[in-house]
Short mmCIF file of C-alpha atoms in Angstrom, two decimals:
data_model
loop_
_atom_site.label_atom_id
_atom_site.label_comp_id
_atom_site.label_asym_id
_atom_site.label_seq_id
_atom_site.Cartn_x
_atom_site.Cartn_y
_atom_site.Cartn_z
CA UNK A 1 0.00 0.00 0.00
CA UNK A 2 1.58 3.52 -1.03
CA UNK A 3 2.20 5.68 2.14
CA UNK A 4 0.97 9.61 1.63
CA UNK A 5 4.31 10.20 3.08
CA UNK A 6 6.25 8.80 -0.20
CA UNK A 7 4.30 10.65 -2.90
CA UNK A 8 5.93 13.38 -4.95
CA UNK A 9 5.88 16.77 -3.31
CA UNK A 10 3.33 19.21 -4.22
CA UNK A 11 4.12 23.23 -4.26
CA UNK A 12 2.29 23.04 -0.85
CA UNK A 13 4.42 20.60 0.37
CA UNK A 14 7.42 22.39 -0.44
CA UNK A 15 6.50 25.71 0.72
CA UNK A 16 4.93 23.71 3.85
CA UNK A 17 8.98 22.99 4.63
CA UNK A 18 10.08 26.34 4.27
CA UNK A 19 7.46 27.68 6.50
CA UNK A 20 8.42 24.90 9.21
CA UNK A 21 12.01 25.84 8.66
CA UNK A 22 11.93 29.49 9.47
CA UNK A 23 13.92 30.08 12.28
CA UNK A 24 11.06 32.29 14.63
CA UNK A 25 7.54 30.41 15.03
CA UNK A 26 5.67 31.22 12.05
CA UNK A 27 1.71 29.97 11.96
CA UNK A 28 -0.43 29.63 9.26
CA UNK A 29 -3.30 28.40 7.36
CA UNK A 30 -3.77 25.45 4.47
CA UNK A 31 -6.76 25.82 2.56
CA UNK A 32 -7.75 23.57 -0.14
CA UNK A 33 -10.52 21.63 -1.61
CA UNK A 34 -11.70 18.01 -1.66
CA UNK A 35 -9.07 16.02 -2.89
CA UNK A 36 -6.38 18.14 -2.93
CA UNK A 37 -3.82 16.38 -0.59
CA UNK A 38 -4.41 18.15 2.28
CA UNK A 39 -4.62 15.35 4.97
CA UNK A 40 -1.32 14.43 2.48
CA UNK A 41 0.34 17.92 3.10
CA UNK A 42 -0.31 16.99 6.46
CA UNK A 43 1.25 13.68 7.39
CA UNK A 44 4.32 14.93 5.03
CA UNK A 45 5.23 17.99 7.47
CA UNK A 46 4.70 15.82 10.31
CA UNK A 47 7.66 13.69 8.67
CA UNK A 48 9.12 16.29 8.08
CA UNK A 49 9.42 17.75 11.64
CA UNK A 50 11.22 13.82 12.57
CA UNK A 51 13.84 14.03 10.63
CA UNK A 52 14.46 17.86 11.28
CA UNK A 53 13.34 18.51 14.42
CA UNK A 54 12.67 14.91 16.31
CA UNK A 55 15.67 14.84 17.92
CA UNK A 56 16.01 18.08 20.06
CA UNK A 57 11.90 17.41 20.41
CA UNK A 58 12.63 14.14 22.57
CA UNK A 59 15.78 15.07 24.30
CA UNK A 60 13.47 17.88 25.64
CA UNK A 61 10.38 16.07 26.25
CA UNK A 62 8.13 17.52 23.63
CA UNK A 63 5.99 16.85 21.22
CA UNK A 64 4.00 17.52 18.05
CA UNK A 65 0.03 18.15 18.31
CA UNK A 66 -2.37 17.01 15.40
CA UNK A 67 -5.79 17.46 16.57
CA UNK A 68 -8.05 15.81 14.28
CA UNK A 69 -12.11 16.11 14.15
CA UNK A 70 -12.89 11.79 14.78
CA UNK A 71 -11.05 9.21 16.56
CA UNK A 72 -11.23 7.35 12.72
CA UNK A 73 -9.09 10.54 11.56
CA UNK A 74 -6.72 10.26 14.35
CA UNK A 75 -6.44 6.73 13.61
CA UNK A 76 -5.66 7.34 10.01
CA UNK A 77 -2.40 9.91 10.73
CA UNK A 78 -1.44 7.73 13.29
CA UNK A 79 -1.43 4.97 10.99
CA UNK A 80 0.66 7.21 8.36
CA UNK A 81 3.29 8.07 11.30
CA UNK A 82 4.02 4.13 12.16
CA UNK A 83 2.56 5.17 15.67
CA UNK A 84 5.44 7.38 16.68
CA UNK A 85 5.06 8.80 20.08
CA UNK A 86 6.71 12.26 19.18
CA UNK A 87 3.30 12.51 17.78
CA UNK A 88 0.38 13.36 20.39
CA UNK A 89 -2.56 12.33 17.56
CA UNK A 90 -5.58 12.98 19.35
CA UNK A 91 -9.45 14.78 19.31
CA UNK A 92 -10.27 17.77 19.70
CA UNK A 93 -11.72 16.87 23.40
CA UNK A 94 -8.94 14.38 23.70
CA UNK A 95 -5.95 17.14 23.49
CA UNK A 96 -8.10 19.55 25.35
CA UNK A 97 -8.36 17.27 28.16
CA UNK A 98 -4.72 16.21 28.23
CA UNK A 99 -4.18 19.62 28.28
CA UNK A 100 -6.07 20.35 31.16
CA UNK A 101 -6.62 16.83 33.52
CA UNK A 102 -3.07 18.05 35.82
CA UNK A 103 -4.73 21.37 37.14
CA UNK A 104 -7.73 19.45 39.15
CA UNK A 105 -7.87 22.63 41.20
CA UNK A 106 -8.55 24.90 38.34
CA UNK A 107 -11.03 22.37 36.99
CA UNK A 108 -12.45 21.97 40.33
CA UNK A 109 -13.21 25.98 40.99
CA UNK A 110 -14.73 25.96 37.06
CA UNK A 111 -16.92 23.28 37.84
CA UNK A 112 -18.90 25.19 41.03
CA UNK A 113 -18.40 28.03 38.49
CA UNK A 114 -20.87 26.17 36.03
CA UNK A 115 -22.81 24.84 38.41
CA UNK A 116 -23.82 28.40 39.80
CA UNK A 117 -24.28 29.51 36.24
CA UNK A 118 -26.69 27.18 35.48
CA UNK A 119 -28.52 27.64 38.44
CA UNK A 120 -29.13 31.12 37.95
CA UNK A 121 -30.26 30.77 35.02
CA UNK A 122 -33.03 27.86 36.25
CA UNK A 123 -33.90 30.18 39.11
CA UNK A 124 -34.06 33.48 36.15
CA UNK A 125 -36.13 31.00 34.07
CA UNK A 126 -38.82 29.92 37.14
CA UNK A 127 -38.64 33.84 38.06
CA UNK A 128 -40.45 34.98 34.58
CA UNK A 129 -44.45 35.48 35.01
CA UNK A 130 -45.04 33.37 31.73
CA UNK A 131 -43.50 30.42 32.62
CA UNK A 132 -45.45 27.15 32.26
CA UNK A 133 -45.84 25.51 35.75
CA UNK A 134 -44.92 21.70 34.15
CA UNK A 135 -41.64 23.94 33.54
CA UNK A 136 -41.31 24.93 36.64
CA UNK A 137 -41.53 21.62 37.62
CA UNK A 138 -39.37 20.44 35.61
CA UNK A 139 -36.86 23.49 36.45
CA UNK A 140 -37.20 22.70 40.31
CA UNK A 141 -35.72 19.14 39.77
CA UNK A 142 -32.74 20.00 37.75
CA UNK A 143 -31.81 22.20 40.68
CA UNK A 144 -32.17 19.83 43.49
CA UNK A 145 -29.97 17.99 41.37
CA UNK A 146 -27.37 20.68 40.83
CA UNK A 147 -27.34 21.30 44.28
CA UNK A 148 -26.56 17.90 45.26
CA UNK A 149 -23.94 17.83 42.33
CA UNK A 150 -22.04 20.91 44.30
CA UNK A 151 -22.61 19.13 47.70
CA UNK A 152 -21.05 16.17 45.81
CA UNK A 153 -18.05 18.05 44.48
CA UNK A 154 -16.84 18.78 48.27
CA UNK A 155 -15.83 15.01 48.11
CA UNK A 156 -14.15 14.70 44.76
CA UNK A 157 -10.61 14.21 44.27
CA UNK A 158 -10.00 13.93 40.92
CA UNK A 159 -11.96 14.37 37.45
CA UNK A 160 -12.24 12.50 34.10
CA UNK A 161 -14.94 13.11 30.76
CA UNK A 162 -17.47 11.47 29.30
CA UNK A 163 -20.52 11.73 26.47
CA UNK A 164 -22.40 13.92 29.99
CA UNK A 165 -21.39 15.78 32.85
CA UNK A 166 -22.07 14.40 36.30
CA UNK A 167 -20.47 16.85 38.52
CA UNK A 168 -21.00 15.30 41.71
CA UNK A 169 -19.08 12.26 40.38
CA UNK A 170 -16.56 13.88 39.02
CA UNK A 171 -17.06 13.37 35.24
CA UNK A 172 -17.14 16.46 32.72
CA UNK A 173 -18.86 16.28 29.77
CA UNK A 174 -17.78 17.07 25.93
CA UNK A 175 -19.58 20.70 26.23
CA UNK A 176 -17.73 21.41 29.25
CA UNK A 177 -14.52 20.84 28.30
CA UNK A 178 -14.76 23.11 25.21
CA UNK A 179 -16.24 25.52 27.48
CA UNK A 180 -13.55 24.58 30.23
CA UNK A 181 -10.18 24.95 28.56
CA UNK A 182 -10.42 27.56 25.77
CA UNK A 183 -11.72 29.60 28.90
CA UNK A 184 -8.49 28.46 30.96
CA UNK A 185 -6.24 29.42 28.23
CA UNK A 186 -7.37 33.00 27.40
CA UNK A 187 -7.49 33.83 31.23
CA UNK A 188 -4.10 31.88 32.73
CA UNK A 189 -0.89 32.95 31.09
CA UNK A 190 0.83 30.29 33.06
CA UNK A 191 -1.24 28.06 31.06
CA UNK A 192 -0.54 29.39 27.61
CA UNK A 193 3.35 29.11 28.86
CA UNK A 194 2.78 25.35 29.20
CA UNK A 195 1.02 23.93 26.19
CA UNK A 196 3.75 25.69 23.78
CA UNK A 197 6.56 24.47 25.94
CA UNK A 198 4.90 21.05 25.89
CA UNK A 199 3.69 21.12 22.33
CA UNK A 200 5.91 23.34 20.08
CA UNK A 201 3.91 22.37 16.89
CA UNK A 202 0.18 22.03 16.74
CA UNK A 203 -1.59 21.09 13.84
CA UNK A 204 -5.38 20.89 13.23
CA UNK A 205 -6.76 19.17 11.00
CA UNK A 206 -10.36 19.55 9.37
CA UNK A 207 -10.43 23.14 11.02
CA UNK A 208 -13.67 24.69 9.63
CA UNK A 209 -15.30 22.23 11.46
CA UNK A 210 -13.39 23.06 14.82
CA UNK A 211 -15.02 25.19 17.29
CA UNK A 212 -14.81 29.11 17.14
CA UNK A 213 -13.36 28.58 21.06
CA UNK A 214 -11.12 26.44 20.20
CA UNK A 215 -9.94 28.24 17.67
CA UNK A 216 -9.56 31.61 19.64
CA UNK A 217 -8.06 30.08 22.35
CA UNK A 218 -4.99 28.64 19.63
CA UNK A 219 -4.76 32.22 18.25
CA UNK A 220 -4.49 33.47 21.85
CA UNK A 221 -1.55 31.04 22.11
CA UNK A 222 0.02 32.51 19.33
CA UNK A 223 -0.47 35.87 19.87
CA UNK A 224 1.22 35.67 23.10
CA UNK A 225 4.45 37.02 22.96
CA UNK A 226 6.21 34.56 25.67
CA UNK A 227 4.96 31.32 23.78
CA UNK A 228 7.22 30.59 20.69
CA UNK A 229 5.25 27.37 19.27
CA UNK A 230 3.91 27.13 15.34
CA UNK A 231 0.42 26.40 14.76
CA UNK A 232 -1.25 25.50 11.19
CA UNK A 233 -4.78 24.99 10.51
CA UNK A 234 -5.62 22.94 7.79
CA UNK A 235 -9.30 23.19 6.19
CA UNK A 236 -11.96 23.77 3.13
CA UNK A 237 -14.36 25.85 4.97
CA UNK A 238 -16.73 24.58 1.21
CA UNK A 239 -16.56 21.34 3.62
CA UNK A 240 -17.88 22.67 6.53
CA UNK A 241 -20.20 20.16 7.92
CA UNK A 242 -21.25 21.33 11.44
CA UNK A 243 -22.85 25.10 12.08
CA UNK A 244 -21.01 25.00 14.83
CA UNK A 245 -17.64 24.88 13.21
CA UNK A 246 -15.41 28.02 12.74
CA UNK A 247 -15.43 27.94 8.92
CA UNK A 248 -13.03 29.52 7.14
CA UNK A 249 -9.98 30.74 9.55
CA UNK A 250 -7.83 34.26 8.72
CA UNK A 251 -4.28 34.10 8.97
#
């Protein structure tokens, strides 16, 4: 089976390499249509940073980001790579939550966050003279719950993510933690500091479709001045699939 990493280079392949090769951190954006070779484009200048760059990247305990849309994309690259662990191939949620899983305390102090959030807005919600009294009802039960989710939390030592949040077990759900740690990253420095240390390259993959959080949060990243790391979006925003996707990204 031909490998997308042997076939000829294209002009965005090339130019691809020269961007990667710039001395200073440059970002930047691959757009291109169905078919083009851009999932190609991709795996290439993740090749490409091996054999140029693999060897400082382990001695100092880094490593490359590709966040893809589906776990059958990140299977795909990680497929193309031959499963090299330089590589941190993972979802969107996935890399978010790697990201974020060490700092239980700041997850911890966002959860109660949330949870008071969405109690004021049950308790705004009951509080209007048109509202129905089955949804009132139905209001009044989420927030015994919620309550007992923040009594919960006091006994909670550490946190993980599913399909749903249940707070007072400790699980996050996929809402929260694109809520969670784009928030985390445009308010905590500190943070920013950390992911480009830890990941000096980030690629995403299928970017129209990645969320406009997400997305802000990355250009945050770049935009700060103490975090030298490269980050490259590559997308068709003709392919955008979800409304809730960014579309098309400006450099």
């Amino acid at each position: 089976m031909t490998r997308r990493i042997d076939s000829p280079d294209t002009d965005a392949d090339v130019k691809l390499r020269e961007v990667l090769a710039r001395p200073t951190a440059t970002c930047f954006v691959v757009n291109a249509g169905a078919g083009s070779g851009k999932t190609t484009s991709l795996v290439k200048a993740l090749a490409h940073l091996r054999d140029r760059n693999g060897e400082m990247l382990r001695k100092s305990g880094q490593q490359v980001a590709c966040i893809t849309y589906t776990e059958v994309a990140a299977g795909e690259i990680h497929g193309e790579i031959e499963e090299d662990p330089l590589f941190h191939v993972s979802t969107i949620h996935s890399f978010l939550w790697t990201v974020i899983k060490p700092f239980k305390r700041d997850v911890a102090t966002w959860v109660a966050q949330r949870i008071d959030e969405k109690v004021a807005a049950l308790q705004e919600h009951n509080a209007k003279p048109r509202t129905q009294a089955k949804t009132i009802a139905k209001n009044t039960l989420q927030l015994e719950r919620l309550e007992a989710n923040k009594a919960a939390m006091q006994t909670v030592t550490s946190f993980t993510y599913g399909v749903g949040s249940r707070y007072g077990k400790g699980i996050l759900g996929h809402d929260d933690i694109i809520k969670l740690v784009p928030q985390l990253i445009l308010e905590k420095p500190l943070l920013r500091k950390l992911i480009a240390h830890r990941y000096p390259f980030i690629f995403v993959d299928e970017s129209q479709d990645t969320f406009p959080l997400v997305v802000a949060a990355l250009k945050e990243l770049s935009n700060d001045p103490s975090c030298a790391l490269c980050i490259g979006f590559f997308g068709d925003p003709m392919q955008q699939i979800y409304a809730t996707g960014a579309g098309d990204i400006a450099l």
